[in-house]
Amino acid sequence: MAVIQTVRGFTPKIAEDVFLATNATVVGDVEIGVGSSVWFSAVVRGDVNSIRIGKGVNIQDGAVIHTLYEKSVSILEDNVSVGHNAIIHGAHLCEGALIGMGAIVMDHAVVGKGAVVAAGAVVLSGTEIEPGALYAGVPAKFVKQLSDEQTQFLSVRTAKNYQMYASWFPPQEDLE
């Protein structure tokens, strides 16, 4: 059963149809929208500041979403995909952004609509990634502008696939 915990008087607000893997952790000032999913060993830790997760967002296995105390919040707009073992720390991910496996996005960074952060990239604090751009490297730098077709294939398809994957799992109450 997923860990859902109240911290400092804040209880996570999770839409009814959100898929939470059996060992996912969601604590504190967190809101998760309809059709989203938090996968195995992922942590959404709203203990020190707020985390807002839109509709159709997938937070894949081992990912961590956190913030800075009184200094940053994490906002993940609709249809964002956060890859396995990625870290989002006080950043704003705009609609349809795709964060690759093992990438790190630091405080006050903004990842534009449909933008892609490559696997293993490190997006430094305060970086602003343009909509539809591909960034890679350490620190992450602009690689190229993605076409609308590439954005649809990478970002939209990934978000939709994760909604399908979540449907394969029985509701948690059926596991008890």
mmCIF file of C-alpha atoms in Angstrom:
data_model
loop_
_atom_site.group_PDB
_atom_site.id
_atom_site.type_symbol
_atom_site.label_atom_id
_atom_site.label_comp_id
_atom_site.label_asym_id
_atom_site.label_seq_id
_atom_site.Cartn_x
_atom_site.Cartn_y
_atom_site.Cartn_z
ATOM 1 C CA MET A 1 0.000 0.000 0.000
ATOM 2 C CA ALA A 2 1.352 3.430 -0.953
ATOM 3 C CA VAL A 3 2.466 5.722 1.870
ATOM 4 C CA ILE A 4 0.234 8.793 2.082
ATOM 5 C CA GLN A 5 1.178 10.926 5.059
ATOM 6 C CA THR A 6 0.066 14.183 6.643
ATOM 7 C CA VAL A 7 2.956 16.509 7.532
ATOM 8 C CA ARG A 8 2.747 19.891 9.339
ATOM 9 C CA GLY A 9 -1.054 19.718 9.013
ATOM 10 C CA PHE A 10 -0.981 19.193 5.241
ATOM 11 C CA THR A 11 -2.654 16.054 3.894
ATOM 12 C CA PRO A 12 -2.072 15.173 0.220
ATOM 13 C CA LYS A 13 -5.053 15.793 -2.070
ATOM 14 C CA ILE A 14 -5.099 13.002 -4.616
ATOM 15 C CA ALA A 15 -7.729 12.635 -7.343
ATOM 16 C CA GLU A 16 -9.750 9.454 -7.041
ATOM 17 C CA ASP A 17 -8.381 7.743 -10.161
ATOM 18 C CA VAL A 18 -4.663 8.406 -9.551
ATOM 19 C CA PHE A 19 -2.518 5.279 -9.716
ATOM 20 C CA LEU A 20 -0.167 5.006 -6.735
ATOM 21 C CA ALA A 21 2.195 2.035 -6.861
ATOM 22 C CA THR A 22 2.301 -0.075 -3.731
ATOM 23 C CA ASN A 23 5.554 1.485 -2.498
ATOM 24 C CA ALA A 24 5.100 5.047 -3.764
ATOM 25 C CA THR A 25 5.322 7.800 -1.133
ATOM 26 C CA VAL A 26 3.266 11.013 -1.143
ATOM 27 C CA VAL A 27 3.520 13.330 1.865
ATOM 28 C CA GLY A 28 2.466 16.812 2.913
ATOM 29 C CA ASP A 29 1.319 19.737 0.790
ATOM 30 C CA VAL A 30 0.762 17.820 -2.446
ATOM 31 C CA GLU A 31 -2.077 17.902 -4.968
ATOM 32 C CA ILE A 32 -2.265 15.305 -7.753
ATOM 33 C CA GLY A 33 -4.724 15.646 -10.651
ATOM 34 C CA VAL A 34 -6.969 13.212 -12.477
ATOM 35 C CA GLY A 35 -5.350 10.437 -14.518
ATOM 36 C CA SER A 36 -1.891 10.868 -13.005
ATOM 37 C CA SER A 37 0.380 8.117 -11.707
ATOM 38 C CA VAL A 38 3.170 7.768 -9.154
ATOM 39 C CA TRP A 39 5.195 4.630 -9.789
ATOM 40 C CA PHE A 40 7.256 2.190 -7.741
ATOM 41 C CA SER A 41 9.649 3.752 -5.217
ATOM 42 C CA ALA A 42 8.823 7.279 -6.385
ATOM 43 C CA VAL A 43 8.659 9.979 -3.698
ATOM 44 C CA VAL A 44 6.564 13.148 -3.841
ATOM 45 C CA ARG A 45 7.687 14.978 -0.707
ATOM 46 C CA GLY A 46 5.695 18.115 0.073
ATOM 47 C CA ASP A 47 6.949 18.442 3.619
ATOM 48 C CA VAL A 48 8.808 21.759 3.270
ATOM 49 C CA ASN A 49 6.743 23.458 0.554
ATOM 50 C CA SER A 50 3.963 22.769 -1.934
ATOM 51 C CA ILE A 51 3.928 20.448 -4.915
ATOM 52 C CA ARG A 52 1.210 20.732 -7.544
ATOM 53 C CA ILE A 53 0.813 17.960 -10.094
ATOM 54 C CA GLY A 54 -1.677 18.345 -12.944
ATOM 55 C CA LYS A 55 -3.737 15.875 -14.939
ATOM 56 C CA GLY A 56 -2.232 12.915 -16.793
ATOM 57 C CA VAL A 57 1.216 13.305 -15.194
ATOM 58 C CA ASN A 58 3.432 10.259 -14.712
ATOM 59 C CA ILE A 59 6.176 10.152 -12.100
ATOM 60 C CA GLN A 60 8.115 7.032 -12.936
ATOM 61 C CA ASP A 61 9.963 4.535 -10.759
ATOM 62 C CA GLY A 62 12.447 5.988 -8.276
ATOM 63 C CA ALA A 63 11.804 9.633 -9.182
ATOM 64 C CA VAL A 64 11.844 12.278 -6.442
ATOM 65 C CA ILE A 65 9.832 15.494 -6.405
ATOM 66 C CA HIS A 66 10.804 17.954 -3.642
ATOM 67 C CA THR A 67 11.303 21.688 -2.915
ATOM 68 C CA LEU A 68 13.318 24.188 -0.863
ATOM 69 C CA TYR A 69 11.883 25.267 2.465
ATOM 70 C CA GLU A 70 10.030 28.568 1.970
ATOM 71 C CA LYS A 71 11.957 29.261 -1.260
ATOM 72 C CA SER A 72 10.644 27.093 -4.093
ATOM 73 C CA VAL A 73 7.635 25.013 -5.109
ATOM 74 C CA SER A 74 7.362 22.224 -7.648
ATOM 75 C CA ILE A 75 4.717 22.592 -10.340
ATOM 76 C CA LEU A 76 4.109 19.853 -12.900
ATOM 77 C CA GLU A 77 1.460 20.918 -15.398
ATOM 78 C CA ASP A 78 -0.770 18.492 -17.313
ATOM 79 C CA ASN A 79 0.686 15.508 -19.231
ATOM 80 C CA VAL A 80 4.225 15.868 -17.883
ATOM 81 C CA SER A 81 6.419 12.743 -17.835
ATOM 82 C CA VAL A 82 9.178 12.386 -15.238
ATOM 83 C CA GLY A 83 11.514 9.501 -16.124
ATOM 84 C CA HIS A 84 12.883 6.783 -13.887
ATOM 85 C CA ASN A 85 15.165 8.074 -11.092
ATOM 86 C CA ALA A 86 14.816 11.711 -12.147
ATOM 87 C CA ILE A 87 14.858 14.486 -9.539
ATOM 88 C CA ILE A 88 12.630 17.553 -9.751
ATOM 89 C CA HIS A 89 13.572 20.041 -7.036
ATOM 90 C CA GLY A 90 11.485 23.202 -6.853
ATOM 91 C CA ALA A 91 11.054 23.513 -10.618
ATOM 92 C CA HIS A 92 8.180 24.324 -12.965
ATOM 93 C CA LEU A 93 7.513 21.776 -15.699
ATOM 94 C CA CYS A 94 5.092 23.124 -18.287
ATOM 95 C CA GLU A 95 2.448 21.104 -20.110
ATOM 96 C CA GLY A 96 3.748 18.058 -21.950
ATOM 97 C CA ALA A 97 7.364 18.415 -20.775
ATOM 98 C CA LEU A 98 9.383 15.182 -20.757
ATOM 99 C CA ILE A 99 12.183 14.699 -18.229
ATOM 100 C CA GLY A 100 14.498 11.823 -19.151
ATOM 101 C CA MET A 101 15.712 9.040 -16.899
ATOM 102 C CA GLY A 102 18.143 10.156 -14.212
ATOM 103 C CA ALA A 103 17.870 13.843 -15.131
ATOM 104 C CA ILE A 104 17.944 16.534 -12.446
ATOM 105 C CA VAL A 105 15.953 19.764 -12.688
ATOM 106 C CA MET A 106 16.867 22.249 -9.959
ATOM 107 C CA ASP A 107 15.054 25.048 -8.127
ATOM 108 C CA HIS A 108 13.417 27.870 -10.089
ATOM 109 C CA ALA A 109 14.131 26.205 -13.441
ATOM 110 C CA VAL A 110 11.301 26.301 -15.975
ATOM 111 C CA VAL A 111 10.959 23.576 -18.601
ATOM 112 C CA GLY A 112 8.760 24.914 -21.399
ATOM 113 C CA LYS A 113 5.706 23.315 -22.964
ATOM 114 C CA GLY A 114 6.612 20.125 -24.833
ATOM 115 C CA ALA A 115 10.320 20.520 -24.062
ATOM 116 C CA VAL A 116 12.530 17.475 -23.478
ATOM 117 C CA VAL A 117 15.349 17.166 -20.953
ATOM 118 C CA ALA A 118 17.553 14.260 -22.026
ATOM 119 C CA ALA A 119 18.416 11.342 -19.765
ATOM 120 C CA GLY A 120 21.153 12.194 -17.287
ATOM 121 C CA ALA A 121 21.021 15.941 -17.935
ATOM 122 C CA VAL A 122 21.362 18.471 -15.116
ATOM 123 C CA VAL A 123 19.231 21.595 -15.480
ATOM 124 C CA LEU A 124 20.767 24.227 -13.222
ATOM 125 C CA SER A 125 18.766 26.476 -10.904
ATOM 126 C CA GLY A 126 17.037 29.328 -12.716
ATOM 127 C CA THR A 127 17.448 27.869 -16.216
ATOM 128 C CA GLU A 128 14.583 28.599 -18.615
ATOM 129 C CA ILE A 129 14.085 25.998 -21.335
ATOM 130 C CA GLU A 130 12.128 27.157 -24.360
ATOM 131 C CA PRO A 131 8.927 25.363 -25.396
ATOM 132 C CA GLY A 132 9.666 22.395 -27.659
ATOM 133 C CA ALA A 133 13.430 22.501 -27.070
ATOM 134 C CA LEU A 134 15.708 19.528 -26.433
ATOM 135 C CA TYR A 135 18.325 20.081 -23.711
ATOM 136 C CA ALA A 136 21.083 17.607 -22.799
ATOM 137 C CA GLY A 137 24.347 17.426 -20.888
ATOM 138 C CA VAL A 138 25.840 18.510 -17.587
ATOM 139 C CA PRO A 139 24.989 21.284 -17.245
ATOM 140 C CA ALA A 140 22.091 20.981 -19.673
ATOM 141 C CA LYS A 141 22.441 23.033 -22.856
ATOM 142 C CA PHE A 142 20.250 23.617 -25.892
ATOM 143 C CA VAL A 143 20.655 20.859 -28.507
ATOM 144 C CA LYS A 144 17.887 21.565 -31.005
ATOM 145 C CA GLN A 145 14.313 22.663 -31.480
ATOM 146 C CA LEU A 146 11.943 19.710 -31.806
ATOM 147 C CA SER A 147 9.309 19.590 -34.527
ATOM 148 C CA ASP A 148 5.650 19.391 -33.567
ATOM 149 C CA GLU A 149 5.685 15.754 -34.714
ATOM 150 C CA GLN A 150 8.658 14.940 -32.455
ATOM 151 C CA THR A 151 7.005 16.646 -29.496
ATOM 152 C CA GLN A 152 3.780 14.717 -30.100
ATOM 153 C CA PHE A 153 5.668 11.440 -30.391
ATOM 154 C CA LEU A 154 7.913 11.926 -27.350
ATOM 155 C CA SER A 155 5.823 13.852 -24.861
ATOM 156 C CA VAL A 156 2.169 13.232 -25.637
ATOM 157 C CA ARG A 157 2.648 9.556 -26.469
ATOM 158 C CA THR A 158 4.620 8.919 -23.257
ATOM 159 C CA ALA A 159 1.961 10.571 -21.085
ATOM 160 C CA LYS A 160 -0.837 8.611 -22.789
ATOM 161 C CA ASN A 161 1.092 5.335 -22.540
ATOM 162 C CA TYR A 162 1.527 5.752 -18.794
ATOM 163 C CA GLN A 163 -2.211 6.229 -18.372
ATOM 164 C CA MET A 164 -2.644 2.922 -20.205
ATOM 165 C CA TYR A 165 0.026 1.182 -18.089
ATOM 166 C CA ALA A 166 -1.680 2.349 -14.888
ATOM 167 C CA SER A 167 -4.945 0.759 -16.077
ATOM 168 C CA TRP A 168 -3.252 -2.644 -16.024
ATOM 169 C CA PHE A 169 -2.970 -2.599 -12.221
ATOM 170 C CA PRO A 170 -5.857 -3.464 -9.885
ATOM 171 C CA PRO A 171 -7.113 -0.736 -7.536
ATOM 172 C CA GLN A 172 -5.237 -0.769 -4.223
ATOM 173 C CA GLU A 173 -8.351 -1.653 -2.257
ATOM 174 C CA ASP A 174 -8.479 -4.915 -4.260
ATOM 175 C CA LEU A 175 -4.990 -5.773 -2.988
ATOM 176 C CA GLU A 176 -5.902 -5.689 0.703
#
